[in-house]
Amino acid sequence: MRLVTFNIWNHDTDFDKRIELLVQCIKEHSIDILALQEVRSEKVVEEIKMHCSFKYVYWKKYHDCEEGLAILSNYPIMSHWTNWDENTDVHNSGSMIVEIEYEGMRISVSNVHLDYRYALSREVEIIKLIDRISTLKTEYNLIVGDFNTYPSSSIHGYLTGRQSLSGRSARWIDLGESFSVRNKISLDVTIDFFNNPRWSTDEILDIPGRYDWILLENPYPREYPKIIEYKLIGKDTTNGITPSDHYGVLCHIQFAI
């Protein structure tokens, strides 16, 4: 399974050209599941689905604007949920879960775009998401997306079992972190204020960081999958632009069948 998360920057700057670059990037990497954040409209989702030949899609706009989240898949989507389905008090954070049918297994993929301003908002919503995932009857669970914070943050510490949060504990594996340690390589930043052309005319004091993650809930006692590849995509500049102000993250996961 080749899984990608990509914040595609809902902004008018070179929008159509950036979507063209995004489509090229997706087609080049033969992606099976694509989780998108900052999706402008259903029209954009349908355009990507058509050009990249995805079979299934779940898109939903936020309750308070036209932007939303989307998951495109080559595997059947069996169920879906968002954190704004029934309650719009979501602390400026979007979370989406789909369950897919993959090789006779049921796997959940959660797509998040957490609040960029306040750590407390991110903490509240990540706990709500983990509580929701705990009710699923799935073999494996994945969380992907734009967490809008660094791996040194409270939510990363909570998810990876390094600290508790509001009296809760979790056991997830940061697949990028695991892959980098095993292969003795460093992980690049996914939001690059210094080198991404989106920021070239701005005076940015923020520190570039790895904001976009792919995590797997610790499957024990089930067998661990194998991580074949983990890398950034969408970094190349074409005519002075990249697909987004973020880079995409690709993870090739091989599950035991």
GROMACS .gro file of C-alpha atoms in nm:
model
  257
    1MET     CA    1   0.000   0.000   0.000
    2ARG     CA    2   0.138   0.336  -0.106
    3LEU     CA    3  -0.009   0.605   0.116
    4VAL     CA    4   0.038   0.982   0.084
    5THR     CA    5  -0.066   1.280   0.294
    6PHE     CA    6  -0.055   1.624   0.134
    7ASN     CA    7  -0.165   1.969   0.248
    8ILE     CA    8  -0.233   2.131  -0.090
    9TRP     CA    9  -0.261   2.497   0.022
   10ASN     CA   10  -0.598   2.652  -0.053
   11HIS     CA   11  -0.475   2.982  -0.191
   12ASP     CA   12  -0.522   3.160  -0.524
   13THR     CA   13  -0.147   3.189  -0.589
   14ASP     CA   14  -0.076   2.980  -0.904
   15PHE     CA   15  -0.365   2.755  -0.798
   16ASP     CA   16  -0.442   2.586  -1.133
   17LYS     CA   17  -0.074   2.538  -1.212
   18ARG     CA   18  -0.014   2.392  -0.868
   19ILE     CA   19  -0.298   2.142  -0.910
   20GLU     CA   20  -0.143   2.036  -1.241
   21LEU     CA   21   0.189   1.977  -1.063
   22LEU     CA   22   0.010   1.789  -0.786
   23VAL     CA   23  -0.159   1.558  -1.039
   24GLN     CA   24   0.174   1.491  -1.210
   25CYS     CA   25   0.333   1.412  -0.874
   26ILE     CA   26   0.056   1.170  -0.774
   27LYS     CA   27   0.065   0.988  -1.107
   28GLU     CA   28   0.443   0.962  -1.093
   29HIS     CA   29   0.436   0.786  -0.756
   30SER     CA   30   0.148   0.538  -0.819
   31ILE     CA   31  -0.038   0.619  -0.499
   32ASP     CA   32  -0.305   0.387  -0.356
   33ILE     CA   33  -0.446   0.614  -0.084
   34LEU     CA   34  -0.423   0.992  -0.086
   35ALA     CA   35  -0.522   1.207   0.212
   36LEU     CA   36  -0.558   1.577   0.133
   37GLN     CA   37  -0.590   1.882   0.355
   38GLU     CA   38  -0.694   2.236   0.258
   39VAL     CA   39  -0.910   2.105  -0.025
   40ARG     CA   40  -1.084   2.400  -0.189
   41SER     CA   41  -1.390   2.223  -0.329
   42GLU     CA   42  -1.543   1.897  -0.443
   43LYS     CA   43  -1.454   2.002  -0.798
   44VAL     CA   44  -1.084   1.984  -0.711
   45VAL     CA   45  -1.133   1.637  -0.561
   46GLU     CA   46  -1.314   1.513  -0.872
   47GLU     CA   47  -1.043   1.655  -1.096
   48ILE     CA   48  -0.771   1.470  -0.904
   49LYS     CA   49  -0.980   1.152  -0.897
   50MET     CA   50  -1.032   1.163  -1.273
   51HIS     CA   51  -0.675   1.243  -1.374
   52CYS     CA   52  -0.518   0.999  -1.127
   53SER     CA   53  -0.775   0.720  -1.176
   54PHE     CA   54  -0.872   0.673  -0.811
   55LYS     CA   55  -1.174   0.445  -0.771
   56TYR     CA   56  -1.320   0.575  -0.446
   57VAL     CA   57  -1.335   0.909  -0.273
   58TYR     CA   58  -1.470   1.063   0.044
   59TRP     CA   59  -1.479   1.441   0.058
   60LYS     CA   60  -1.656   1.666   0.304
   61LYS     CA   61  -1.642   2.042   0.341
   62TYR     CA   62  -1.611   2.196   0.685
   63HIS     CA   63  -1.924   2.319   0.861
   64ASP     CA   64  -1.814   2.684   0.848
   65CYS     CA   65  -1.645   2.728   0.506
   66GLU     CA   66  -1.613   2.575   0.161
   67GLU     CA   67  -1.275   2.412   0.231
   68GLY     CA   68  -1.261   2.055   0.357
   69LEU     CA   69  -1.078   1.723   0.382
   70ALA     CA   70  -1.062   1.439   0.131
   71ILE     CA   71  -0.940   1.082   0.105
   72LEU     CA   72  -0.903   0.918  -0.236
   73SER     CA   73  -0.849   0.544  -0.254
   74ASN     CA   74  -0.805   0.252  -0.487
   75TYR     CA   75  -0.958   0.028  -0.219
   76PRO     CA   76  -1.326   0.029  -0.122
   77ILE     CA   77  -1.425   0.281   0.146
   78MET     CA   78  -1.657   0.094   0.385
   79SER     CA   79  -1.742   0.372   0.631
   80HIS     CA   80  -1.662   0.735   0.701
   81TRP     CA   81  -1.685   0.991   0.984
   82THR     CA   82  -1.574   1.347   1.056
   83ASN     CA   83  -1.543   1.532   1.384
   84TRP     CA   84  -1.792   1.792   1.263
   85ASP     CA   85  -2.066   1.543   1.167
   86GLU     CA   86  -2.272   1.614   1.479
   87ASN     CA   87  -2.075   1.868   1.682
   88THR     CA   88  -1.928   2.182   1.528
   89ASP     CA   89  -1.717   2.266   1.836
   90VAL     CA   90  -1.399   2.129   1.679
   91HIS     CA   91  -1.142   2.389   1.793
   92ASN     CA   92  -1.047   2.490   1.438
   93SER     CA   93  -0.933   2.132   1.373
   94GLY     CA   94  -1.063   1.885   1.118
   95SER     CA   95  -1.050   1.506   1.155
   96MET     CA   96  -1.180   1.246   0.911
   97ILE     CA   97  -1.182   0.867   0.940
   98VAL     CA   98  -1.248   0.616   0.664
   99GLU     CA   99  -1.240   0.239   0.693
  100ILE     CA  100  -1.109   0.065   0.383
  101GLU     CA  101  -1.123  -0.296   0.273
  102TYR     CA  102  -0.770  -0.411   0.195
  103GLU     CA  103  -0.675  -0.769   0.111
  104GLY     CA  104  -0.952  -0.907   0.331
  105MET     CA  105  -0.867  -0.674   0.620
  106ARG     CA  106  -1.039  -0.365   0.752
  107ILE     CA  107  -0.798  -0.074   0.799
  108SER     CA  108  -0.883   0.275   0.922
  109VAL     CA  109  -0.713   0.585   0.784
  110SER     CA  110  -0.763   0.909   0.977
  111ASN     CA  111  -0.690   1.237   0.800
  112VAL     CA  112  -0.625   1.539   1.024
  113HIS     CA  113  -0.565   1.910   0.984
  114LEU     CA  114  -0.516   2.046   1.335
  115ASP     CA  115  -0.536   2.404   1.456
  116TYR     CA  116  -0.231   2.610   1.362
  117ARG     CA  117  -0.262   2.850   1.656
  118TYR     CA  118  -0.313   2.679   1.989
  119ALA     CA  119  -0.160   2.367   2.138
  120LEU     CA  120  -0.465   2.316   2.360
  121SER     CA  121  -0.695   2.297   2.057
  122ARG     CA  122  -0.471   2.032   1.900
  123GLU     CA  123  -0.461   1.836   2.226
  124VAL     CA  124  -0.840   1.834   2.271
  125GLU     CA  125  -0.908   1.717   1.917
  126ILE     CA  126  -0.636   1.450   1.900
  127ILE     CA  127  -0.773   1.293   2.218
  128LYS     CA  128  -1.124   1.294   2.071
  129LEU     CA  129  -0.990   1.128   1.756
  130ILE     CA  130  -0.808   0.855   1.948
  131ASP     CA  131  -1.123   0.788   2.151
  132ARG     CA  132  -1.319   0.748   1.827
  133ILE     CA  133  -1.061   0.515   1.674
  134SER     CA  134  -1.074   0.297   1.986
  135THR     CA  135  -1.436   0.206   1.900
  136LEU     CA  136  -1.349   0.066   1.556
  137LYS     CA  137  -1.328  -0.305   1.480
  138THR     CA  138  -1.025  -0.285   1.253
  139GLU     CA  139  -0.706  -0.485   1.208
  140TYR     CA  140  -0.481  -0.178   1.166
  141ASN     CA  141  -0.524   0.194   1.223
  142LEU     CA  142  -0.335   0.483   1.061
  143ILE     CA  143  -0.336   0.857   1.126
  144VAL     CA  144  -0.198   1.092   0.861
  145GLY     CA  145  -0.211   1.464   0.796
  146ASP     CA  146  -0.096   1.811   0.888
  147PHE     CA  147  -0.060   1.824   1.266
  148ASN     CA  148   0.059   2.187   1.254
  149THR     CA  149   0.329   2.128   1.512
  150TYR     CA  150   0.672   1.977   1.563
  151PRO     CA  151   0.766   1.623   1.674
  152SER     CA  152   0.880   1.781   2.003
  153SER     CA  153   0.516   1.875   2.076
  154SER     CA  154   0.276   1.742   2.336
  155ILE     CA  155   0.055   1.563   2.083
  156HIS     CA  156   0.347   1.380   1.924
  157GLY     CA  157   0.470   1.282   2.268
  158TYR     CA  158   0.121   1.161   2.360
  159LEU     CA  159   0.067   0.963   2.042
  160THR     CA  160   0.404   0.791   2.057
  161GLY     CA  161   0.367   0.698   2.425
  162ARG     CA  162   0.632   0.934   2.558
  163GLN     CA  163   0.390   1.129   2.776
  164SER     CA  164   0.030   1.129   2.891
  165LEU     CA  165  -0.221   1.395   2.793
  166SER     CA  166  -0.521   1.487   3.009
  167GLY     CA  167  -0.477   1.160   3.193
  168ARG     CA  168  -0.475   0.956   2.870
  169SER     CA  169  -0.213   0.734   2.713
  170ALA     CA  170  -0.167   0.616   2.353
  171ARG     CA  171   0.060   0.374   2.163
  172TRP     CA  172   0.130   0.486   1.808
  173ILE     CA  173   0.441   0.458   1.593
  174ASP     CA  174   0.569   0.752   1.389
  175LEU     CA  175   0.657   0.560   1.072
  176GLY     CA  176   0.892   0.830   0.948
  177GLU     CA  177   1.082   0.824   1.274
  178SER     CA  178   1.099   0.444   1.270
  179PHE     CA  179   1.214   0.432   0.908
  180SER     CA  180   1.482   0.697   0.960
  181VAL     CA  181   1.633   0.522   1.263
  182ARG     CA  182   1.632   0.181   1.097
  183ASN     CA  183   1.795   0.317   0.781
  184LYS     CA  184   2.025   0.568   0.955
  185ILE     CA  185   1.892   0.867   0.763
  186SER     CA  186   1.760   1.204   0.873
  187LEU     CA  187   1.405   1.325   0.811
  188ASP     CA  188   1.352   1.643   0.611
  189VAL     CA  189   1.109   1.917   0.711
  190THR     CA  190   0.768   1.921   0.542
  191ILE     CA  191   0.706   2.294   0.581
  192ASP     CA  192   1.018   2.471   0.466
  193PHE     CA  193   1.007   2.844   0.527
  194PHE     CA  194   1.360   2.888   0.392
  195ASN     CA  195   1.355   2.697   0.062
  196ASN     CA  196   0.998   2.647  -0.057
  197PRO     CA  197   0.924   2.920  -0.318
  198ARG     CA  198   0.587   2.995  -0.155
  199TRP     CA  199   0.775   3.178   0.122
  200SER     CA  200   1.045   3.341  -0.092
  201THR     CA  201   0.900   3.693  -0.072
  202ASP     CA  202   0.810   3.675   0.299
  203GLU     CA  203   1.027   3.754   0.598
  204ILE     CA  204   0.965   3.439   0.803
  205LEU     CA  205   1.101   3.394   1.153
  206ASP     CA  206   0.931   3.061   1.218
  207ILE     CA  207   1.147   2.749   1.224
  208PRO     CA  208   1.099   2.496   0.941
  209GLY     CA  209   0.960   2.172   1.073
  210ARG     CA  210   0.821   1.826   1.013
  211TYR     CA  211   0.451   1.907   1.056
  212ASP     CA  212   0.311   1.626   0.838
  213TRP     CA  213   0.320   1.273   0.980
  214ILE     CA  214   0.208   0.918   0.913
  215LEU     CA  215   0.147   0.710   1.225
  216LEU     CA  216   0.042   0.350   1.285
  217GLU     CA  217  -0.127   0.235   1.602
  218ASN     CA  218   0.094  -0.028   1.764
  219PRO     CA  219  -0.066  -0.347   1.629
  220TYR     CA  220   0.067  -0.591   1.890
  221PRO     CA  221  -0.017  -0.880   1.913
  222ARG     CA  222  -0.083  -0.858   1.539
  223GLU     CA  223   0.220  -0.872   1.313
  224TYR     CA  224   0.397  -0.545   1.239
  225PRO     CA  225   0.387  -0.433   0.875
  226LYS     CA  226   0.708  -0.361   0.687
  227ILE     CA  227   0.794  -0.004   0.581
  228ILE     CA  228   0.941  -0.030   0.232
  229GLU     CA  229   0.982   0.341   0.169
  230TYR     CA  230   0.921   0.673   0.343
  231LYS     CA  231   1.000   0.998   0.167
  232LEU     CA  232   0.884   1.348   0.080
  233ILE     CA  233   0.726   1.425  -0.257
  234GLY     CA  234   0.636   1.751  -0.428
  235LYS     CA  235   0.968   1.918  -0.344
  236ASP     CA  236   1.078   1.985  -0.701
  237THR     CA  237   1.032   2.339  -0.832
  238THR     CA  238   0.885   2.385  -1.181
  239ASN     CA  239   0.885   2.736  -1.330
  240GLY     CA  240   0.934   2.877  -0.982
  241ILE     CA  241   0.653   2.690  -0.807
  242THR     CA  242   0.590   2.369  -0.615
  243PRO     CA  243   0.248   2.202  -0.570
  244SER     CA  244   0.204   2.349  -0.223
  245ASP     CA  245   0.357   2.534   0.069
  246HIS     CA  246   0.393   2.191   0.233
  247TYR     CA  247   0.568   1.888   0.089
  248GLY     CA  248   0.378   1.563   0.065
  249VAL     CA  249   0.473   1.252   0.262
  250LEU     CA  250   0.474   0.908   0.101
  251CYS     CA  251   0.489   0.581   0.292
  252HIS     CA  252   0.497   0.240   0.125
  253ILE     CA  253   0.360  -0.010   0.378
  254GLN     CA  254   0.359  -0.387   0.330
  255PHE     CA  255   0.103  -0.554   0.556
  256ALA     CA  256   0.122  -0.920   0.645
  257ILE     CA  257  -0.162  -1.099   0.467
   0.00000   0.00000   0.00000
